PDB file of C-alpha atoms and ligand atoms in Angstrom:
ATOM      1  CA  MET S1386     106.767  46.587 161.528  1.00  0.00           C
ATOM      2  CA  LYS S1387     104.004  44.392 162.867  1.00  0.00           C
ATOM      3  CA  ALA S1388     100.312  44.566 162.075  1.00  0.00           C
ATOM      4  CA  ALA S1389      97.396  42.132 162.327  1.00  0.00           C
ATOM      5  CA  PRO S1390      96.849  40.218 159.031  1.00  0.00           C
ATOM      6  CA  GLU S1391      93.303  41.607 158.874  1.00  0.00           C
ATOM      7  CA  ALA S1392      94.625  45.179 159.086  1.00  0.00           C
ATOM      8  CA  GLN S1393      97.137  44.341 156.346  1.00  0.00           C
ATOM      9  CA  LYS S1394      94.322  43.044 154.136  1.00  0.00           C
ATOM     10  CA  ARG S1395      92.428  46.296 154.647  1.00  0.00           C
ATOM     11  CA  LEU S1396      95.393  47.988 152.935  1.00  0.00           C
ATOM     12  CA  LEU S1397      94.341  46.219 149.733  1.00  0.00           C
ATOM     13  CA  ASP S1398      90.856  47.749 150.049  1.00  0.00           C
ATOM     14  CA  LEU S1399      92.487  51.110 150.650  1.00  0.00           C
ATOM     15  CA  ALA S1400      94.751  50.672 147.600  1.00  0.00           C
ATOM     16  CA  GLU S1401      91.705  49.759 145.511  1.00  0.00           C
ATOM     17  CA  LEU S1402      89.876  52.919 146.621  1.00  0.00           C
ATOM     18  CA  ASP S1403      92.998  55.009 146.041  1.00  0.00           C
ATOM     19  CA  SER S1404      93.273  53.697 142.511  1.00  0.00           C
ATOM     20  CA  VAL S1405      89.646  54.745 141.926  1.00  0.00           C
ATOM     21  CA  ILE S1406      90.499  58.211 143.315  1.00  0.00           C
ATOM     22  CA  ASP S1407      93.534  58.371 141.007  1.00  0.00           C
ATOM     23  CA  ARG S1408      91.442  57.331 138.005  1.00  0.00           C
ATOM     24  CA  LEU S1409      88.874  60.024 138.805  1.00  0.00           C
ATOM     25  CA  ALA S1410      91.597  62.662 139.166  1.00  0.00           C
ATOM     26  CA  HIS S1411      93.111  61.523 135.868  1.00  0.00           C
ATOM     27  CA  ARG S1412      89.701  61.682 134.185  1.00  0.00           C
ATOM     28  CA  ARG S1413      89.229  65.202 135.526  1.00  0.00           C
ATOM     29  CA  ARG S1414      92.636  66.320 134.231  1.00  0.00           C
ATOM     30  CA  THR S1415      92.258  64.753 130.797  1.00  0.00           C
ATOM     31  CA  LEU S1416      88.608  65.522 130.088  1.00  0.00           C
ATOM     32  CA  PRO S1417      88.362  66.015 126.270  1.00  0.00           C
ATOM     33  CA  GLU S1418      86.255  69.137 126.922  1.00  0.00           C
ATOM     34  CA  LEU S1419      89.286  70.861 128.474  1.00  0.00           C
ATOM     35  CA  ALA S1420      91.168  70.791 125.162  1.00  0.00           C
ATOM     36  CA  VAL S1421      88.051  71.957 123.309  1.00  0.00           C
ATOM     37  CA  ILE S1422      87.564  74.819 125.794  1.00  0.00           C
ATOM     38  CA  ASP S1423      91.197  75.850 125.487  1.00  0.00           C
ATOM     39  CA  GLU S1424      91.101  75.864 121.689  1.00  0.00           C
ATOM     40  CA  ARG S1425      87.666  77.564 121.423  1.00  0.00           C
ATOM     41  CA  SER S1426      88.671  80.222 124.020  1.00  0.00           C
ATOM     42  CA  LYS S1427      91.712  81.189 121.980  1.00  0.00           C
ATOM     43  CA  LEU S1428      89.710  81.256 118.757  1.00  0.00           C
ATOM     44  CA  HIS S1429      86.972  83.303 120.451  1.00  0.00           C
ATOM     45  CA  ALA S1430      89.533  85.870 121.655  1.00  0.00           C
ATOM     46  CA  ARG S1431      91.020  86.116 118.149  1.00  0.00           C
ATOM     47  CA  LEU S1432      87.596  86.580 116.562  1.00  0.00           C
ATOM     48  CA  ALA S1433      86.560  89.162 119.162  1.00  0.00           C
ATOM     49  CA  THR S1434      89.652  91.211 118.274  1.00  0.00           C
ATOM     50  CA  GLN S1435      88.898  90.839 114.557  1.00  0.00           C
ATOM     51  CA  VAL S1436      85.299  91.995 115.145  1.00  0.00           C
ATOM     52  CA  ILE S1437      86.566  95.152 116.876  1.00  0.00           C
ATOM     53  CA  GLU S1438      89.016  95.797 114.035  1.00  0.00           C
ATOM     54  CA  ALA S1439      86.292  95.318 111.403  1.00  0.00           C
ATOM     55  CA  GLU S1440      83.852  97.516 113.351  1.00  0.00           C
ATOM     56  CA  THR S1441      86.498 100.229 113.611  1.00  0.00           C
ATOM     57  CA  GLU S1442      87.113 100.026 109.868  1.00  0.00           C
ATOM     58  CA  SER S1443      83.373 100.238 109.178  1.00  0.00           C
ATOM     59  CA  GLY S1444      83.044 103.237 111.528  1.00  0.00           C
ATOM     60  CA  ASP S1445      85.961 104.998 109.847  1.00  0.00           C
ATOM     61  CA  LEU S1446      84.349 104.446 106.450  1.00  0.00           C
ATOM     62  CA  ALA S1447      80.985 105.741 107.722  1.00  0.00           C
ATOM     63  CA  ARG S1448      82.692 108.982 108.795  1.00  0.00           C
ATOM     64  CA  GLU S1449      84.575 109.139 105.496  1.00  0.00           C
ATOM     65  CA  GLN S1450      81.263 108.708 103.652  1.00  0.00           C
ATOM     66  CA  SER S1451      79.563 111.526 105.633  1.00  0.00           C
ATOM     67  CA  LYS S1452      82.491 113.782 104.887  1.00  0.00           C
ATOM     68  CA  ALA S1453      82.386 112.946 101.138  1.00  0.00           C
ATOM     69  CA  GLU S1454      78.593 113.411 101.080  1.00  0.00           C
ATOM     70  CA  SER S1455      78.858 116.838 102.669  1.00  0.00           C
ATOM     71  CA  ASP S1456      81.519 117.717 100.068  1.00  0.00           C
ATOM     72  CA  VAL S1457      79.020 116.726  97.346  1.00  0.00           C
ATOM     73  CA  GLU S1458      76.332 118.772  99.077  1.00  0.00           C
ATOM     74  CA  ALA S1459      78.555 121.864  99.259  1.00  0.00           C
ATOM     75  CA  VAL S1460      79.361 121.677  95.540  1.00  0.00           C
ATOM     76  CA  ARG S1461      75.719 121.070  94.641  1.00  0.00           C
ATOM     77  CA  THR S1462      74.599 124.068  96.743  1.00  0.00           C
ATOM     78  CA  ARG S1463      77.124 126.234  95.020  1.00  0.00           C
ATOM     79  CA  ALA S1464      76.088 124.997  91.559  1.00  0.00           C
ATOM     80  CA  ASP S1465      72.405 125.589  92.425  1.00  0.00           C
ATOM     81  CA  ARG S1466      73.159 129.092  93.611  1.00  0.00           C
ATOM     82  CA  ASP S1467      75.067 129.822  90.383  1.00  0.00           C
ATOM     83  CA  GLN S1468      72.256 128.335  88.323  1.00  0.00           C
ATOM     84  CA  LYS S1469      69.691 130.554  90.090  1.00  0.00           C
ATOM     85  CA  ARG S1470      71.825 133.594  89.440  1.00  0.00           C
ATOM     86  CA  LEU S1471      72.070 132.604  85.801  1.00  0.00           C
ATOM     87  CA  ASP S1472      68.298 131.985  85.555  1.00  0.00           C
ATOM     88  CA  SER S1473      67.438 135.228  87.339  1.00  0.00           C
ATOM     89  CA  GLY S1474      68.772 137.289  84.444  1.00  0.00           C
ATOM     90  CA  ALA S1475      70.590 139.524  86.919  1.00  0.00           C
ATOM     91  CA  VAL S1476      73.901 138.810  85.218  1.00  0.00           C
ATOM     92  CA  THR S1477      73.968 140.530  81.872  1.00  0.00           C
ATOM     93  CA  SER S1478      77.593 141.088  81.002  1.00  0.00           C
ATOM     94  CA  PRO S1479      78.608 138.434  78.416  1.00  0.00           C
ATOM     95  CA  ARG S1480      81.944 137.978  80.164  1.00  0.00           C
ATOM     96  CA  ASP S1481      80.278 137.388  83.563  1.00  0.00           C
ATOM     97  CA  LEU S1482      77.737 135.095  81.960  1.00  0.00           C
ATOM     98  CA  ALA S1483      80.479 133.046  80.316  1.00  0.00           C
ATOM     99  CA  SER S1484      82.373 132.873  83.576  1.00  0.00           C
ATOM    100  CA  LEU S1485      79.260 131.808  85.498  1.00  0.00           C
ATOM    101  CA  GLN S1486      78.405 129.122  82.922  1.00  0.00           C
ATOM    102  CA  SER S1487      81.946 127.828  82.982  1.00  0.00           C
ATOM    103  CA  GLU S1488      81.854 127.667  86.786  1.00  0.00           C
ATOM    104  CA  ILE S1489      78.561 125.728  86.693  1.00  0.00           C
ATOM    105  CA  VAL S1490      80.089 123.214  84.230  1.00  0.00           C
ATOM    106  CA  SER S1491      83.147 122.768  86.375  1.00  0.00           C
ATOM    107  CA  LEU S1492      81.022 122.440  89.547  1.00  0.00           C
ATOM    108  CA  HIS S1493      78.924 119.730  87.902  1.00  0.00           C
ATOM    109  CA  LYS S1494      82.056 117.885  86.910  1.00  0.00           C
ATOM    110  CA  ARG S1495      83.394 118.271  90.431  1.00  0.00           C
ATOM    111  CA  GLN S1496      80.102 117.007  91.854  1.00  0.00           C
ATOM    112  CA  GLY S1497      80.266 113.964  89.557  1.00  0.00           C
ATOM    113  CA  ASP S1498      83.802 113.208  90.703  1.00  0.00           C
ATOM    114  CA  LEU S1499      82.825 113.542  94.349  1.00  0.00           C
ATOM    115  CA  GLU S1500      79.774 111.311  93.862  1.00  0.00           C
ATOM    116  CA  GLU S1501      82.150 108.693  92.433  1.00  0.00           C
ATOM    117  CA  VAL S1502      84.175 108.989  95.617  1.00  0.00           C
ATOM    118  CA  VAL S1503      81.010 108.514  97.719  1.00  0.00           C
ATOM    119  CA  LEU S1504      80.080 105.406  95.712  1.00  0.00           C
ATOM    120  CA  GLU S1505      83.550 103.972  96.086  1.00  0.00           C
ATOM    121  CA  ILE S1506      83.455 104.561  99.872  1.00  0.00           C
ATOM    122  CA  MET S1507      79.977 102.999 100.063  1.00  0.00           C
ATOM    123  CA  GLU S1508      81.246  99.889  98.316  1.00  0.00           C
ATOM    124  CA  ARG S1509      84.159  99.611 100.724  1.00  0.00           C
ATOM    125  CA  ARG S1510      81.807 100.220 103.640  1.00  0.00           C
ATOM    126  CA  GLU S1511      79.430  97.520 102.427  1.00  0.00           C
ATOM    127  CA  ALA S1512      82.325  95.065 102.231  1.00  0.00           C
ATOM    128  CA  ALA S1513      83.450  96.112 105.727  1.00  0.00           C
ATOM    129  CA  ASP S1514      79.916  95.658 107.101  1.00  0.00           C
ATOM    130  CA  THR S1515      79.662  92.202 105.505  1.00  0.00           C
ATOM    131  CA  LYS S1516      82.974  91.361 107.140  1.00  0.00           C
ATOM    132  CA  VAL S1517      81.634  92.560 110.531  1.00  0.00           C
ATOM    133  CA  THR S1518      78.472  90.457 110.121  1.00  0.00           C
ATOM    134  CA  ASP S1519      80.450  87.352 109.120  1.00  0.00           C
ATOM    135  CA  LEU S1520      82.898  87.750 111.976  1.00  0.00           C
ATOM    136  CA  VAL S1521      80.147  88.382 114.535  1.00  0.00           C
ATOM    137  CA  THR S1522      78.313  85.246 113.330  1.00  0.00           C
ATOM    138  CA  LYS S1523      81.496  83.205 113.568  1.00  0.00           C
ATOM    139  CA  ARG S1524      82.400  84.678 116.973  1.00  0.00           C
ATOM    140  CA  ASP S1525      78.911  83.911 118.337  1.00  0.00           C
ATOM    141  CA  GLU S1526      79.065  80.344 116.968  1.00  0.00           C
ATOM    142  CA  VAL S1527      82.397  79.806 118.688  1.00  0.00           C
ATOM    143  CA  ARG S1528      81.011  81.387 121.893  1.00  0.00           C
ATOM    144  CA  ALA S1529      78.076  78.942 121.783  1.00  0.00           C
ATOM    145  CA  GLU S1530      80.426  75.982 121.209  1.00  0.00           C
ATOM    146  CA  LEU S1531      82.572  77.217 124.068  1.00  0.00           C
ATOM    147  CA  SER S1532      79.565  77.527 126.403  1.00  0.00           C
ATOM    148  CA  ALA S1533      78.364  74.049 125.436  1.00  0.00           C
ATOM    149  CA  ALA S1534      81.824  72.593 126.139  1.00  0.00           C
ATOM    150  CA  GLU S1535      81.937  74.463 129.471  1.00  0.00           C
ATOM    151  CA  ASP S1536      78.536  73.018 130.378  1.00  0.00           C
ATOM    152  CA  ARG S1537      79.722  69.497 129.485  1.00  0.00           C
ATOM    153  CA  ARG S1538      82.896  70.057 131.521  1.00  0.00           C
ATOM    154  CA  ASP S1539      80.907  71.301 134.523  1.00  0.00           C
ATOM    155  CA  ALA S1540      78.537  68.337 134.297  1.00  0.00           C
ATOM    156  CA  ALA S1541      81.482  65.918 134.099  1.00  0.00           C
ATOM    157  CA  PHE S1542      83.239  67.697 136.991  1.00  0.00           C
ATOM    158  CA  GLY S1543      80.030  67.455 138.997  1.00  0.00           C
ATOM    159  CA  GLU S1544      79.814  63.702 138.400  1.00  0.00           C
ATOM    160  CA  ILE S1545      83.497  63.201 139.181  1.00  0.00           C
ATOM    161  CA  GLU S1546      83.230  65.255 142.367  1.00  0.00           C
ATOM    162  CA  LYS S1547      80.172  63.336 143.501  1.00  0.00           C
ATOM    163  CA  GLU S1548      81.906  60.019 142.852  1.00  0.00           C
ATOM    164  CA  SER S1549      85.123  61.269 144.488  1.00  0.00           C
ATOM    165  CA  ALA S1550      83.262  62.389 147.601  1.00  0.00           C
ATOM    166  CA  GLU S1551      81.591  58.981 147.843  1.00  0.00           C
ATOM    167  CA  VAL S1552      84.906  57.117 147.424  1.00  0.00           C
ATOM    168  CA  GLN S1553      86.664  59.484 149.839  1.00  0.00           C
ATOM    169  CA  GLY S1554      83.978  58.732 152.402  1.00  0.00           C
ATOM    170  CA  ARG S1555      84.538  55.003 152.024  1.00  0.00           C
ATOM    171  CA  ARG S1556      88.293  55.541 152.148  1.00  0.00           C
ATOM    172  CA  THR S1557      88.044  57.408 155.454  1.00  0.00           C
ATOM    173  CA  GLY S1558      86.109  54.458 156.861  1.00  0.00           C
ATOM    174  CA  VAL S1559      88.697  51.911 155.688  1.00  0.00           C
ATOM    175  CA  ALA S1560      91.651  54.059 156.811  1.00  0.00           C
ATOM    176  CA  GLY S1561      90.073  54.244 160.276  1.00  0.00           C
ATOM    177  CA  GLU S1562      90.452  50.479 160.592  1.00  0.00           C
ATOM    178  CA  ILE S1563      94.195  50.511 159.887  1.00  0.00           C
ATOM    179  CA  PRO S1564      96.744  51.123 162.659  1.00  0.00           C
ATOM    180  CA  ALA S1565      98.347  54.548 162.454  1.00  0.00           C
ATOM    181  CA  ASP S1566     101.954  53.371 161.882  1.00  0.00           C
ATOM    182  CA  LEU S1567     100.936  51.007 159.069  1.00  0.00           C
ATOM    183  CA  LEU S1568      98.766  53.690 157.491  1.00  0.00           C
ATOM    184  CA  LYS S1569     101.629  56.161 157.685  1.00  0.00           C
ATOM    185  CA  LEU S1570     103.956  53.735 155.897  1.00  0.00           C
ATOM    186  CA  TYR S1571     101.277  53.076 153.274  1.00  0.00           C
ATOM    187  CA  GLU S1572     100.761  56.807 152.647  1.00  0.00           C
ATOM    188  CA  LYS S1573     104.495  57.377 152.350  1.00  0.00           C
ATOM    189  CA  LEU S1574     104.829  54.559 149.796  1.00  0.00           C
ATOM    190  CA  ARG S1575     101.764  55.740 147.947  1.00  0.00           C
ATOM    191  CA  GLU S1576     103.330  59.158 147.651  1.00  0.00           C
ATOM    192  CA  GLN S1577     106.591  57.631 146.406  1.00  0.00           C
ATOM    193  CA  TYR S1578     105.291  54.908 144.108  1.00  0.00           C
ATOM    194  CA  GLY S1579     101.685  55.819 143.404  1.00  0.00           C
ATOM    195  CA  VAL S1580     100.436  52.593 145.021  1.00  0.00           C
ATOM    196  CA  GLY S1581     101.302  51.775 148.627  1.00  0.00           C
ATOM    197  CA  ALA S1582     100.332  48.127 148.950  1.00  0.00           C
ATOM    198  CA  ALA S1583      99.940  45.131 146.680  1.00  0.00           C
ATOM    199  CA  MET S1584      98.696  41.596 147.060  1.00  0.00           C
ATOM    200  CA  LEU S1585     100.997  38.622 146.826  1.00  0.00           C
ATOM    201  CA  HIS S1586      99.038  36.555 144.351  1.00  0.00           C
ATOM    202  CA  GLY S1587     100.166  33.133 143.132  1.00  0.00           C
ATOM    203  CA  GLY S1588     103.768  33.917 144.062  1.00  0.00           C
ATOM    204  CA  ARG S1589     103.700  37.201 142.174  1.00  0.00           C
ATOM    205  CA  CYS S1590     103.625  40.773 143.466  1.00  0.00           C
ATOM    206  CA  GLN S1591     100.478  42.343 142.016  1.00  0.00           C
ATOM    207  CA  GLY S1592     102.114  45.758 142.255  1.00  0.00           C
ATOM    208  CA  CYS S1593     105.057  45.194 139.932  1.00  0.00           C
ATOM    209  CA  LYS S1594     103.942  41.812 138.520  1.00  0.00           C
ATOM    210  CA  VAL S1595     107.320  40.286 139.333  1.00  0.00           C
ATOM    211  CA  ALA S1596     107.328  36.615 140.365  1.00  0.00           C
ATOM    212  CA  LEU S1597     109.081  36.089 143.670  1.00  0.00           C
ATOM    213  CA  SER S1598     112.078  33.734 143.819  1.00  0.00           C
ATOM    214  CA  ILE S1599     111.781  30.446 145.694  1.00  0.00           C
ATOM    215  CA  ALA S1600     114.120  31.825 148.351  1.00  0.00           C
ATOM    216  CA  GLU S1601     111.948  34.890 148.714  1.00  0.00           C
ATOM    217  CA  MET S1602     108.796  32.773 148.939  1.00  0.00           C
ATOM    218  CA  ASN S1603     110.441  30.644 151.580  1.00  0.00           C
ATOM    219  CA  ARG S1604     111.406  33.737 153.546  1.00  0.00           C
ATOM    220  CA  ILE S1605     107.769  34.906 153.423  1.00  0.00           C
ATOM    221  CA  LYS S1606     106.470  31.473 154.428  1.00  0.00           C
ATOM    222  CA  ALA S1607     108.717  31.562 157.469  1.00  0.00           C
ATOM    223  CA  ALA S1608     107.740  35.117 158.417  1.00  0.00           C
ATOM    224  CA  PRO S1609     105.205  35.613 161.219  1.00  0.00           C
ATOM    225  CA  HIS S1610     101.655  36.419 160.045  1.00  0.00           C
ATOM    226  CA  ASP S1611     101.745  39.863 161.586  1.00  0.00           C
ATOM    227  CA  GLU S1612     105.058  40.801 159.996  1.00  0.00           C
ATOM    228  CA  VAL S1613     104.622  43.646 157.501  1.00  0.00           C
ATOM    229  CA  LEU S1614     106.457  42.521 154.371  1.00  0.00           C
ATOM    230  CA  ARG S1615     107.749  44.551 151.460  1.00  0.00           C
ATOM    231  CA  CYS S1616     108.229  43.566 147.835  1.00  0.00           C
ATOM    232  CA  GLU S1617     111.969  43.396 147.158  1.00  0.00           C
ATOM    233  CA  GLU S1618     111.332  44.620 143.639  1.00  0.00           C
ATOM    234  CA  CYS S1619     108.930  47.564 144.004  1.00  0.00           C
ATOM    235  CA  ARG S1620     109.189  48.261 147.764  1.00  0.00           C
ATOM    236  CA  ARG S1621     105.420  48.223 148.208  1.00  0.00           C
ATOM    237  CA  ILE S1622     103.836  46.579 151.241  1.00  0.00           C
ATOM    238  CA  LEU S1623     103.238  42.982 150.188  1.00  0.00           C
ATOM    239  CA  VAL S1624     100.000  41.626 151.625  1.00  0.00           C
ATOM    240  CA  ARG S1625      99.487  37.911 152.067  1.00  0.00           C
ATOM    241  CA  THR S1626      96.055  36.407 151.382  1.00  0.00           C
ATOM    242  CA  ALA S1627      94.650  32.917 150.793  1.00  0.00           C
ATOM    243  CA  GLU S1628      95.563  33.313 147.089  1.00  0.00           C
ATOM    244  CA  SER S1629      99.198  34.145 147.740  1.00  0.00           C
ATOM    245  CA  GLY S1630     100.440  30.664 146.810  1.00  0.00           C
ATOM    246  CA  LEU S1631     102.194  30.126 150.099  1.00  0.00           C
TER     247      LEU S1631
HETATM  248 ZN1   ZN L1173     106.328  44.424 143.679  1.00  0.00          ZN
END
């Protein structure tokens, strides 16, 4: 392939811009915020599930408490009713009186037992509510950290995109100055090797850093200026400049 030396030199500008584009893409992919967001998202999902579980437990205990309280209320009502009957003097038979008194005693004992149950449920409910509060606090903290990391990511993405757009614009300009066949070869090599063109600098390929043999240097010296050369080592387009050591 033939191409004017000036066009070949423009490939080096293109390669420089492409390496900036690659660095920006790499920065975008490896932004530390991405790992933070991933980790915080997972933790947030776990905590959200735990909050629901704790809230369910607390709700169950609230219902259990209402049920136990209404049991206490029913026993108390019955004991009160018995007490009123006893106080009214309507019951006169000693056997009925004894039976009524014994029922009142047993209802009071039953009420005491049920009140113990209520207290025990209240303690469990209090613990469950504390757990809900703690988990909600933790979940909200993680949510805030996640949002902050997302904001930092978006800001970094914004900067990267702005810089990328600027570099892409310059790249389009440089690419427009390179003949189509040379550009096509460059793009193909860039796809294959990551970098499509390298400078021959002081007898060394700047792409693979390998020093060219004397025979190879002689071959290049003898080659016409518009000949498009390739590095024998890395296959990239080898561009000659004043610093090539020829
Ligand atoms: Zn090379």
